[in-house]
Amino acid sequence: MEENKRKTAVVSENEIKKQQEFCKKTASVISKRYAEKPLACVVTYGCQQNVADSEHIKGMLNQIGYGFTENRTEAKLIIFNTCAVREHAEDRVFGNVGMLKSYKRENPDVIIACCGCMMQQQHIADKIKQSFPFVDLVFGTHVVYRLPELLYAALTRKKRVFELPDMDGAIAEGVPVLRDNDKKAWLPIMYGCNNFCSYCIVPYVRGRERSREAADVIAEAKELIESGYKEITLLGQNVNSYGKDLSPKVSFAELLQKIAKLDGDFRIRFMTSHPKDCTKELIDTMAEYEKIAKHLHLPFQSGNNRVLKAMNRHYDREKYLELINYAKEKMGDALSLTSDIIVGFPGETYEEFKDTLSLVEEVKFTSLFTFIYSPRKGTPAAEMPDPVSAEEKGKWFKELTDLQEKISAENMKKYKDKVFKCFVYGKGKLGDNYIAARTDGNLIIEFEGSDNLIGTFQKIKVTEPLTYVLKGEKERN
Ligand code: 5AD
Ligand code: SF4
């Protein structure tokens, strides 16, 4: 037998089979417990990785025999898939879980569960244990594939179930999936993060970086394309370091090329890229293959080199701009750039923040995801002196968003007469006969056209830039 040379663990086929057996056992429990087919409500917070995990959770629940609802008060199973990246997200979860206290009292046959990044922190799990006694099941990010077994335990045992192993994490293949959309798909290619940016909780709650085998990713992409998916987004915390743990090693650019060469009419996206690992080879690949969206989401977090160092980001402003300029050179007007920025990192001064503003001014991003720094327990940044007041940080934040709004408005004007290849996703809002499409960079263009174009790619020429939407017309094919 060939030796398995992977550096990271893979969940065994036997374990996956065992979970399938638990699906059957749990199915029989719920058919006795509920008179009708029970409904589950899966509430997802946070990033696309969580959305993808929720699609696997729904896949398993579907196999067990649950239907689905968005309405919590119709559900026999409510699962909160939580996010820990900022405090605000955590507060919302506590608020929403708290609201179910009386619902559970009146409906004791309902199961309430919490999972995801937030639960993977000891102090949060302790708080749920002590202050939210009506939560029946809590499970961490490393055991999502074991949901059938854990749910079985929650349904049959008298005790609450807490399954939160602290581990590096493994790869589980063959877990059922029920996707939210039939044209757009999330495709995780790797899990975890090894970067330990000093402000970030992700490496602590999602474990070490580990890549799926290229063959598994490609097989899933092929399956999606064959069943009519048009937009596939490859997911990872840092997709640029894909494949480093595989043997033989496969680079992210190579994986992208292999998917881009598959037959069919589709578009590939990916996120998130880290500037320290983003290569010119990747940018060349984006430029070369028509099927790869010309969209680069490259978070720079801060435009100031001292702050970047304190953030443990391992690149500087000059290296970032070099990458951006190379990408602009290679892809020209077709390229859409987006980024994440943190305002008010501990110790950041206004002078340093101005370097973030000047970088935003220089690059001219399509859009930005901007965040005020939120201390995360257990991260190095949470221990750093943070003298700037929340009010002051709020002012800086507004200065940044105002600047980006001005740039977006200028960009909109520049789009006039440009032609974009767009994915037509649904009805428009500008009038009855308008339909709406998205460019690579997620700009919305509305144009007059018939509904049968929905779900296809079309070339659209911008005729009139409005404030948030572009008006256009379809080019002849
Ligand atoms: N505070 C504020 N923003 C954060 N992010 C990550 N951790 C924090 C934090 N502690 C932001 C980063 C990252 C995005 C997903 O969330 O900008 O790129
Ligand atoms: Fe967090 Fe940095 Fe990893 Fe992104 S790369 S998940 S910001 S530690």
XYZ file of C-alpha atoms and ligand atoms in Angstrom:
503
model
C 0.000 0.000 0.000
C 1.206 3.482 -0.785
C 2.283 5.430 2.238
C 0.095 8.376 3.147
C 2.605 11.208 3.182
C 0.209 14.012 4.073
C 1.292 16.193 6.931
C -2.299 16.735 8.036
C -4.886 14.265 9.241
C -7.769 12.987 7.135
C -10.947 11.624 8.722
C -11.141 7.908 7.895
C -13.750 6.450 5.565
C -14.883 4.267 8.448
C -15.610 7.309 10.561
C -17.668 8.855 7.732
C -19.573 5.543 7.364
C -20.200 5.548 11.102
C -21.800 8.993 10.765
C -24.020 7.680 7.972
C -25.172 4.949 10.331
C -25.937 7.639 12.908
C -28.041 9.456 10.279
C -30.267 6.348 10.119
C -30.410 5.946 13.899
C -31.250 9.626 14.397
C -33.886 9.402 11.651
C -35.622 6.677 13.587
C -35.479 8.710 16.820
C -37.032 11.802 15.237
C -39.756 9.828 13.478
C -40.903 8.559 16.902
C -40.436 11.890 18.643
C -42.319 14.154 16.190
C -45.702 13.538 14.576
C -44.726 15.390 11.387
C -41.494 15.815 9.466
C -39.558 18.158 11.783
C -38.090 21.421 10.506
C -34.612 22.737 11.269
C -33.526 26.375 11.295
C -29.828 26.931 10.701
C -28.736 30.487 11.504
C -25.344 31.427 10.095
C -23.099 34.306 11.178
C -19.769 35.417 9.779
C -17.721 34.518 6.741
C -18.243 32.269 3.715
C -16.405 29.452 5.451
C -19.222 29.384 7.975
C -21.788 29.521 5.174
C -20.062 26.513 3.609
C -20.067 24.664 6.956
C -23.777 25.393 7.324
C -24.386 23.874 3.896
C -22.772 20.690 5.175
C -24.808 20.864 8.379
C -27.956 21.135 6.242
C -26.729 18.272 4.058
C -26.493 15.999 7.099
C -29.828 17.184 8.519
C -31.463 16.605 5.158
C -30.120 13.062 5.124
C -31.477 12.507 8.624
C -34.915 13.667 7.499
C -35.318 17.285 8.586
C -37.003 19.900 6.412
C -35.900 23.524 6.665
C -37.385 26.822 7.757
C -36.124 30.358 8.304
C -38.675 30.841 11.050
C -37.264 29.870 14.447
C -40.674 29.377 16.036
C -41.587 26.649 13.527
C -38.392 24.710 14.101
C -37.774 21.556 16.142
C -34.039 22.070 15.807
C -32.337 25.465 15.895
C -28.616 25.651 15.194
C -26.577 28.850 15.551
C -23.386 28.637 13.532
C -21.395 31.421 15.143
C -18.546 33.822 14.325
C -15.834 35.030 16.714
C -13.975 37.506 14.545
C -15.361 40.619 16.266
C -17.182 41.278 19.510
C -20.270 42.620 17.765
C -20.901 39.234 16.110
C -20.647 37.507 19.506
C -23.061 39.943 21.154
C -25.635 39.262 18.459
C -25.381 35.517 19.064
C -25.861 35.867 22.814
C -28.853 38.144 22.189
C -30.474 35.756 19.727
C -29.811 32.607 21.731
C -31.109 34.345 24.868
C -34.385 35.104 23.124
C -35.093 31.373 22.798
C -35.295 30.775 26.527
C -39.082 30.991 26.772
C -39.555 29.199 23.415
C -37.615 26.228 24.782
C -39.593 26.317 28.060
C -42.866 26.156 26.130
C -41.544 23.602 23.618
C -39.274 21.204 25.500
C -39.078 18.831 22.506
C -37.098 21.455 20.582
C -33.321 21.034 20.398
C -31.179 24.179 20.540
C -27.593 23.911 19.352
C -24.618 26.270 18.990
C -21.515 25.624 16.906
C -18.822 27.484 15.004
C -15.837 29.640 15.884
C -17.286 31.330 18.945
C -17.911 28.008 20.717
C -14.317 26.953 20.166
C -13.252 29.519 22.820
C -13.262 28.108 26.348
C -14.695 31.224 28.032
C -17.655 31.248 25.633
C -18.385 27.535 26.065
C -18.279 28.103 29.847
C -20.716 31.006 29.556
C -23.145 28.894 27.510
C -22.821 26.084 30.050
C -23.601 28.355 32.988
C -25.899 31.079 31.681
C -27.799 29.355 28.857
C -28.954 26.033 30.373
C -31.600 25.592 27.657
C -28.915 25.079 24.986
C -28.834 21.282 24.472
C -25.884 20.814 22.147
C -22.621 22.692 21.653
C -20.013 21.522 19.164
C -16.785 22.978 17.829
C -15.357 23.640 14.378
C -13.385 20.375 14.238
C -16.326 17.997 14.677
C -18.960 19.371 12.290
C -18.899 16.083 10.333
C -19.926 14.277 13.550
C -23.240 16.147 13.787
C -25.360 12.979 13.213
C -23.744 11.284 16.227
C -23.883 14.425 18.395
C -27.501 15.119 17.545
C -28.358 11.507 18.336
C -26.749 11.972 21.754
C -28.616 15.264 22.337
C -31.933 13.614 21.436
C -31.499 10.456 23.481
C -29.402 11.396 26.514
C -30.770 13.241 29.495
C -27.581 15.318 29.688
C -26.527 18.315 27.604
C -23.858 17.533 24.994
C -20.647 19.584 24.744
C -18.153 18.375 22.139
C -15.337 20.885 21.784
C -12.022 19.155 21.180
C -9.070 21.524 20.912
C -7.052 20.115 18.024
C -5.169 20.999 14.869
C -8.128 19.838 12.784
C -8.570 17.300 10.013
C -10.060 17.047 6.539
C -13.423 15.278 6.222
C -14.418 14.195 2.699
C -17.763 12.717 1.710
C -19.941 14.764 4.087
C -23.324 15.461 2.444
C -24.017 19.027 1.363
C -27.223 20.954 0.692
C -26.407 24.209 -1.075
C -28.392 27.412 -0.599
C -28.220 28.388 -4.269
C -28.365 26.348 -7.473
C -26.104 28.601 -9.582
C -23.500 29.885 -7.117
C -21.453 27.486 -5.002
C -18.904 27.783 -2.188
C -16.098 25.286 -2.518
C -13.714 25.051 0.455
C -10.222 24.081 -0.687
C -8.512 24.354 2.683
C -9.235 24.957 6.348
C -7.541 26.733 9.251
C -4.848 29.376 9.339
C -1.187 29.458 10.396
C -0.596 33.182 10.202
C -1.447 34.364 13.684
C -2.010 37.987 12.730
C -1.792 39.572 16.176
C -5.429 40.798 16.246
C -7.072 37.652 14.868
C -8.840 34.794 16.651
C -9.172 32.549 13.585
C -5.979 30.470 14.031
C -7.069 29.636 17.594
C -10.563 28.504 16.676
C -10.063 26.907 13.251
C -6.808 25.079 13.807
C -3.809 24.642 11.533
C -3.767 25.186 7.804
C -4.700 22.029 5.892
C -5.512 21.538 2.225
C -7.948 19.207 0.535
C -6.396 16.957 -2.074
C -6.421 18.655 -5.497
C -8.213 15.607 -6.970
C -11.065 15.965 -4.459
C -11.435 19.698 -5.134
C -11.393 19.184 -8.899
C -13.914 16.328 -8.705
C -16.277 18.536 -6.692
C -15.824 21.458 -9.116
C -16.587 19.139 -12.032
C -19.697 17.825 -10.338
C -20.897 21.384 -9.708
C -20.322 22.466 -13.301
C -22.092 19.370 -14.624
C -25.098 20.095 -12.441
C -25.415 23.637 -13.793
C -23.472 25.802 -11.321
C -22.098 28.941 -12.972
C -20.106 30.622 -10.224
C -17.751 28.655 -8.017
C -15.908 30.433 -5.220
C -12.859 28.620 -3.871
C -12.594 29.238 -0.147
C -9.792 29.342 2.388
C -8.474 31.770 5.023
C -5.329 32.117 2.958
C -5.807 30.400 -0.407
C -2.334 31.425 -1.551
C -0.755 28.905 0.762
C -2.931 26.080 -0.604
C -1.143 22.783 -1.115
C 1.920 23.354 1.066
C 0.967 20.342 3.201
C 0.217 18.084 0.234
C 2.596 15.551 -1.193
C 3.466 16.195 -3.944
C 2.966 19.926 -3.330
C 0.420 21.714 -5.553
C 0.386 25.509 -5.720
C -2.837 27.495 -5.642
C -2.111 28.823 -9.140
C -1.803 25.219 -10.384
C -5.096 24.249 -8.760
C -6.809 27.253 -10.358
C -5.406 26.346 -13.767
C -6.694 22.793 -13.471
C -10.198 23.992 -12.621
C -10.151 26.713 -15.286
C -9.376 24.041 -17.882
C -12.530 22.065 -17.104
C -15.206 22.084 -19.815
C -18.320 24.209 -19.409
C -19.543 27.781 -19.123
C -18.649 28.902 -15.586
C -16.628 31.426 -13.634
C -14.230 30.777 -10.749
C -13.660 33.154 -7.873
C -11.495 32.755 -4.798
C -10.990 34.270 -1.382
C -9.157 35.219 0.737
C -5.681 36.026 -0.523
C -2.870 37.099 1.784
C -0.396 39.635 0.330
C 2.561 37.817 1.891
C 1.868 34.661 -0.155
C 0.237 36.174 -3.237
C 2.504 35.399 -6.196
C 2.944 36.887 -9.633
C 2.276 33.367 -10.924
C -1.219 33.635 -9.414
C -1.808 37.031 -11.023
C -0.561 35.716 -14.377
C -2.974 32.783 -14.054
C -5.882 35.142 -13.348
C -4.968 37.212 -16.387
C -4.549 34.206 -18.659
C -7.732 32.222 -18.046
C -11.045 33.617 -19.195
C -12.943 31.510 -16.664
C -11.203 33.081 -13.660
C -12.993 36.218 -12.437
C -10.752 39.261 -12.617
C -11.413 40.023 -8.989
C -8.677 40.127 -6.380
C -9.704 40.455 -2.749
C -6.375 41.302 -1.148
C -6.740 42.550 2.440
C -4.004 45.018 3.397
C -5.407 45.878 6.883
C -3.182 48.964 7.298
C -1.171 51.221 4.995
C 1.492 51.885 7.618
C 4.586 49.704 7.924
C 4.960 49.966 11.702
C 1.330 48.920 12.196
C 1.689 46.076 9.673
C 4.655 44.781 11.654
C 2.716 44.987 14.923
C -0.099 43.113 13.193
C 2.403 40.361 12.256
C 1.453 40.597 8.592
C 4.887 39.892 7.017
C 4.661 42.359 4.120
C 4.986 46.097 3.827
C 3.156 48.840 1.980
C 5.711 48.770 -0.859
C 5.340 45.009 -1.443
C 1.534 45.366 -1.386
C 1.561 48.177 -3.940
C 3.975 46.246 -6.124
C 1.506 43.338 -6.269
C -1.427 45.654 -6.966
C 0.447 47.482 -9.712
C 1.495 44.206 -11.288
C -2.131 43.009 -11.266
C -3.308 46.317 -12.793
C -0.644 46.041 -15.476
C -1.696 42.489 -16.333
C -5.479 42.916 -16.232
C -6.070 46.628 -16.883
C -9.653 47.856 -16.681
C -11.017 44.335 -16.301
C -9.538 44.061 -12.797
C -11.637 44.666 -9.709
C -9.824 45.127 -6.401
C -11.297 44.851 -2.922
C -9.724 44.766 0.519
C -10.218 44.477 4.289
C -9.015 47.263 6.565
C -8.785 47.553 10.341
C -9.091 51.021 11.860
C -7.718 51.738 15.332
C -5.359 48.807 15.857
C -3.849 49.195 19.389
C -1.291 51.992 19.370
C -2.142 53.221 15.862
C -1.765 57.015 15.675
C -3.702 59.364 13.426
C -0.518 59.973 11.417
C -0.227 56.220 10.836
C -3.906 55.949 9.959
C -3.348 58.605 7.283
C -1.105 56.066 5.506
C -4.176 53.827 5.221
C -6.124 56.718 3.695
C -3.352 57.461 1.209
C -3.162 53.816 0.158
C -6.923 53.748 -0.426
C -6.604 56.952 -2.435
C -3.796 55.477 -4.502
C -5.231 52.039 -5.310
C -8.860 52.994 -6.072
C -10.585 49.845 -4.866
C -13.984 48.806 -6.216
C -15.198 48.417 -2.633
C -13.852 47.898 0.872
C -14.693 45.932 3.988
C -13.770 48.221 6.858
C -13.693 47.286 10.542
C -12.939 49.035 13.790
C -10.448 46.957 15.774
C -12.150 44.635 18.252
C -10.012 43.037 21.004
C -10.124 39.217 20.944
C -9.302 37.405 24.159
C -6.131 35.328 23.902
C -4.626 37.227 20.935
C -1.388 39.254 21.364
C -3.039 42.528 20.271
C -5.578 42.293 23.090
C -2.651 42.760 25.527
C -1.257 45.848 23.764
C -1.894 49.363 25.112
C -4.830 50.903 23.240
C -4.993 54.581 24.210
C -7.211 55.948 21.403
C -10.868 56.339 22.433
C -13.713 54.538 20.669
C -15.127 57.925 19.709
C -11.883 58.973 18.032
C -11.658 55.645 16.182
C -15.236 56.181 15.022
C -14.196 59.503 13.452
C -11.265 57.902 11.632
C -13.555 55.141 10.436
C -15.991 57.686 8.996
C -13.138 59.506 7.263
C -12.171 56.230 5.606
C -15.682 55.267 4.516
C -16.344 58.807 3.198
C -13.171 58.609 1.147
C -14.143 55.235 -0.312
C -17.627 56.515 -1.112
C -16.098 59.368 -3.078
C -13.813 56.936 -4.928
C -16.688 54.534 -5.665
C -18.722 57.419 -7.118
C -15.775 58.438 -9.334
C -15.319 54.799 -10.387
C -18.988 54.555 -11.318
C -18.604 57.458 -13.760
C -15.573 55.805 -15.331
C -17.594 52.683 -16.129
C -19.700 54.495 -18.767
C -19.410 52.763 -22.153
C -17.364 49.901 -20.671
C -18.401 46.357 -21.510
C -18.464 43.736 -18.738
C -19.035 40.015 -18.861
C -21.717 39.580 -16.203
C -23.625 36.824 -14.528
C -27.369 37.523 -14.745
C -28.774 36.641 -11.350
C -32.366 37.863 -11.125
C -35.046 40.507 -11.585
C -33.987 44.163 -11.648
C -35.382 47.063 -9.655
C -35.241 49.856 -12.243
C -38.415 48.719 -13.981
C -40.616 45.733 -14.781
C -38.629 44.568 -17.783
C -35.207 45.040 -16.143
C -33.016 42.149 -15.083
C -29.903 42.372 -12.923
C -26.392 41.085 -13.455
C -23.129 41.184 -11.523
C -19.674 41.974 -12.844
C -16.564 40.154 -11.633
C -16.143 42.888 -9.048
C -19.711 42.512 -7.772
C -20.976 45.716 -9.392
C -24.646 45.477 -10.300
C -25.721 46.303 -13.840
C -29.398 46.354 -14.705
C -30.599 46.093 -18.286
C -33.769 45.387 -20.235
C -34.028 41.729 -21.082
C -36.168 38.657 -20.762
C -36.201 36.399 -17.711
C -34.776 33.490 -19.660
C -31.360 35.177 -19.503
C -31.311 34.636 -15.726
C -28.610 32.113 -14.842
C -26.455 32.873 -17.895
C -23.392 35.017 -18.629
C -23.911 38.050 -20.877
C -21.804 40.907 -22.182
C -23.354 44.175 -20.996
C -22.370 47.701 -21.990
C -22.812 50.400 -19.342
C -24.978 53.219 -20.676
C -25.658 55.231 -17.540
C -23.932 55.046 -14.162
C -26.428 55.705 -11.354
C -25.418 56.069 -7.678
C -25.200 52.421 -6.638
C -26.271 50.610 -9.791
C -25.148 50.802 -13.383
C -27.702 50.878 -16.189
C -26.673 49.032 -19.314
C -27.649 47.229 -22.456
C -26.915 43.758 -23.657
C -24.267 43.472 -26.373
C -25.021 41.234 -29.307
C -23.332 37.877 -28.835
N -10.973 43.345 14.914
C -11.439 43.932 13.784
N -11.398 43.345 12.595
C -10.862 42.109 12.513
N -10.680 41.270 11.470
C -10.109 40.139 11.930
N -9.915 40.216 13.253
C -10.369 41.440 13.652
C -10.426 42.112 14.890
N -9.974 41.554 16.002
C -11.021 41.637 10.100
C -9.797 41.621 9.191
C -10.014 40.386 8.376
C -11.522 40.334 8.297
C -12.084 39.030 7.908
O -11.934 40.698 9.587
O -9.828 42.771 8.381
O -9.401 40.440 7.109
Fe -6.871 35.926 10.678
Fe -4.562 36.691 9.532
Fe -5.383 34.122 9.338
Fe -6.698 36.053 8.009
S -4.561 35.435 7.669
S -7.619 34.384 9.232
S -6.541 37.788 9.411
S -4.788 35.187 11.220
